[in-house]
XYZ file of C-alpha atoms in Angstrom:
221
model
C 48.003 12.457 41.291
C 44.367 13.221 41.911
C 41.197 13.902 39.816
C 37.512 13.164 40.370
C 37.912 10.936 37.377
C 39.621 8.166 38.744
C 36.331 8.434 41.382
C 33.865 8.061 38.902
C 35.285 5.599 36.231
C 36.834 3.596 37.575
C 36.074 -0.340 36.332
C 32.962 -1.312 37.367
C 33.312 -4.692 39.644
C 29.884 -6.774 38.996
C 30.655 -9.840 37.556
C 27.280 -10.096 35.416
C 28.210 -10.606 31.917
C 26.856 -7.851 30.485
C 27.157 -4.500 32.564
C 27.221 -0.867 31.612
C 30.613 0.680 32.348
C 28.593 3.630 31.853
C 25.777 4.974 29.167
C 27.999 4.638 26.581
C 30.327 1.642 27.417
C 29.583 -1.980 27.053
C 31.774 -4.375 29.558
C 30.971 -7.978 28.385
C 32.354 -10.431 31.103
C 33.450 -13.089 28.895
C 34.546 -17.091 29.263
C 34.318 -17.751 25.950
C 32.672 -16.337 22.675
C 30.766 -13.425 22.352
C 29.511 -11.620 19.040
C 30.486 -7.463 18.564
C 29.997 -5.216 16.067
C 32.864 -5.463 14.087
C 35.584 -1.689 15.064
C 33.872 -1.657 18.818
C 36.693 -2.712 20.438
C 37.762 -0.168 22.432
C 40.016 -2.124 25.363
C 39.908 -5.472 26.821
C 42.484 -7.618 29.675
C 42.856 -10.395 29.610
C 43.605 -13.461 26.498
C 41.681 -12.762 23.622
C 41.159 -13.624 19.873
C 39.078 -11.537 17.139
C 37.981 -13.013 14.221
C 35.859 -11.818 10.807
C 31.998 -13.313 12.063
C 30.606 -14.439 8.545
C 26.916 -13.725 8.134
C 25.233 -16.822 9.147
C 24.879 -19.091 6.121
C 24.063 -18.398 2.839
C 20.540 -17.471 3.141
C 21.514 -14.226 5.136
C 24.279 -13.411 3.173
C 21.973 -13.421 0.381
C 19.212 -11.338 2.282
C 22.058 -8.959 3.715
C 23.292 -8.448 -0.111
C 20.398 -7.330 -0.705
C 18.783 -5.281 1.959
C 22.003 -3.841 2.855
C 20.561 -4.956 6.434
C 22.801 -7.084 9.249
C 25.661 -6.143 11.448
C 29.023 -6.323 9.719
C 30.115 -8.651 12.755
C 33.371 -9.834 14.527
C 33.554 -13.037 17.094
C 35.756 -12.516 20.347
C 36.883 -15.703 22.192
C 39.116 -15.805 25.631
C 38.856 -14.630 28.732
C 38.842 -11.532 30.371
C 36.698 -7.732 30.443
C 35.881 -6.549 26.199
C 34.762 -2.969 26.258
C 32.816 -2.037 24.029
C 31.185 0.995 22.459
C 29.977 2.654 18.968
C 30.519 6.455 18.130
C 29.914 7.514 22.465
C 25.776 6.137 21.293
C 24.508 5.243 24.429
C 23.972 1.687 25.382
C 21.515 -0.559 26.362
C 21.442 -3.710 27.737
C 18.165 -5.969 26.791
C 17.788 -9.842 28.228
C 15.757 -12.295 26.521
C 14.141 -15.155 28.247
C 12.951 -17.415 25.333
C 11.447 -14.683 23.482
C 12.367 -12.456 20.839
C 13.038 -8.643 19.276
C 13.389 -6.848 16.505
C 16.424 -4.736 16.067
C 17.787 -2.261 13.330
C 20.845 -3.743 12.172
C 22.733 -0.058 12.911
C 22.326 -0.170 16.604
C 23.317 -3.822 17.321
C 26.196 -3.799 19.567
C 26.906 -6.753 20.511
C 25.017 -10.272 21.718
C 25.346 -13.761 23.475
C 26.109 -16.601 21.036
C 22.598 -18.675 22.059
C 20.676 -16.302 20.456
C 19.439 -16.763 17.426
C 19.554 -14.390 14.777
C 17.626 -13.685 10.899
C 16.773 -10.479 8.364
C 12.797 -9.616 8.087
C 11.459 -7.465 5.935
C 9.107 -4.882 7.574
C 5.834 -5.419 6.246
C 4.181 -3.695 2.914
C 7.436 -2.079 2.804
C 9.213 -2.430 -2.004
C 12.020 -4.506 -1.330
C 14.197 -1.447 -2.627
C 13.113 0.474 0.494
C 16.566 1.311 2.374
C 15.934 1.157 6.108
C 13.231 -1.205 6.553
C 15.040 -4.455 7.135
C 16.063 -5.406 10.500
C 17.161 -8.008 12.291
C 15.521 -10.396 14.842
C 16.750 -11.715 17.953
C 14.938 -15.008 19.390
C 16.176 -16.968 22.148
C 17.580 -17.187 25.645
C 20.620 -14.250 25.905
C 21.480 -10.833 26.332
C 21.672 -8.700 23.575
C 23.292 -4.509 23.822
C 22.124 -2.606 21.695
C 22.728 1.597 20.740
C 20.496 4.912 19.961
C 22.188 7.785 19.557
C 20.605 9.812 22.030
C 18.088 9.075 25.004
C 15.670 7.076 23.442
C 11.627 6.758 24.594
C 10.140 3.356 25.079
C 6.220 3.816 23.535
C 3.488 1.416 24.568
C 1.592 0.284 22.052
C -1.940 0.680 23.161
C -3.135 3.120 20.011
C -2.291 3.031 16.457
C 1.594 3.907 16.640
C 4.165 5.815 14.265
C 8.059 5.783 14.355
C 10.324 7.494 11.773
C 12.032 4.708 10.171
C 15.985 5.686 11.139
C 14.712 6.891 14.489
C 12.389 3.608 15.670
C 16.074 1.528 16.759
C 14.071 -1.703 18.196
C 10.952 -3.148 18.997
C 8.051 -6.627 20.005
C 8.244 -8.683 17.438
C 5.174 -10.114 17.859
C 3.743 -5.861 16.809
C 2.531 -6.164 13.299
C 4.518 -3.277 11.172
C 3.681 -1.178 7.431
C 5.352 0.878 5.807
C 4.011 4.120 5.487
C 5.448 7.112 3.064
C 4.341 10.020 2.121
C 5.334 12.562 -0.098
C 4.068 15.528 0.727
C 4.877 16.010 4.486
C 8.214 15.135 3.744
C 9.856 18.235 4.511
C 7.774 18.864 7.635
C 7.681 15.134 9.890
C 11.563 14.192 8.497
C 14.912 14.914 7.628
C 15.782 14.500 4.130
C 14.674 14.899 0.791
C 11.409 15.175 1.022
C 10.308 11.857 1.415
C 8.380 11.296 5.222
C 8.818 6.944 5.214
C 7.668 5.776 8.418
C 6.892 2.200 10.028
C 3.477 1.784 11.493
C 3.031 -0.193 14.184
C -0.205 -2.259 15.572
C -0.876 -5.226 18.248
C 0.564 -5.388 21.649
C 4.381 -4.776 22.681
C 6.404 -1.900 22.413
C 8.551 0.109 20.093
C 12.014 2.212 20.957
C 12.797 5.166 19.097
C 15.910 6.781 19.640
C 16.469 10.865 19.616
C 17.420 11.458 16.140
C 17.392 10.329 13.123
C 20.780 9.420 13.367
C 24.097 11.058 11.971
C 23.875 13.418 9.971
C 25.789 12.240 6.951
C 28.009 14.760 4.887
C 27.156 15.565 1.126
C 30.734 15.929 -0.863
C 30.326 18.396 -3.591
C 31.589 16.917 -6.537
């Protein structure tokens, strides 16, 4: 049997814990445990168990319930190779070395259990503003995030603004604020007419995906 696929799509041979099988699939070389988005497992080899992971304590549970932010997690334990993906979104691996990054919860794919995480609110956003609560990861370990299309990394060396649905991650050292404009909504954003952006200032970077995310199909009653 012959196919070009057999030469280009074979399993990655690296022994790195987090490795890209391709730009849309993560391979975790597991010997212990990892936290991953529920439903993201597409295949595994070896012996593994999958368990629902709680929200990380009462405080995080209350934040998640109120904000809608956070990640539906599963804990994967065992030894072998675990393959993860999220609706064919691009996957990117970030290694934290005692520093911190803020990530939109919907863009978290998997992370080491050695990382600490918490849900934070974008400063200046009303408590009921959707999409302005994000997850902060701190410590030493690896994190895999997804993007809907190829992202751009912006260096914040001047006032920088991004659509609230398009900014998928940024330096936790940056100062953020919410900016809303009803009049410009139909011009600069998709949706019902309100443009909602995040303003960034300070020193750091912002990762912006090439979309506001998959379109939601409206059901007619």
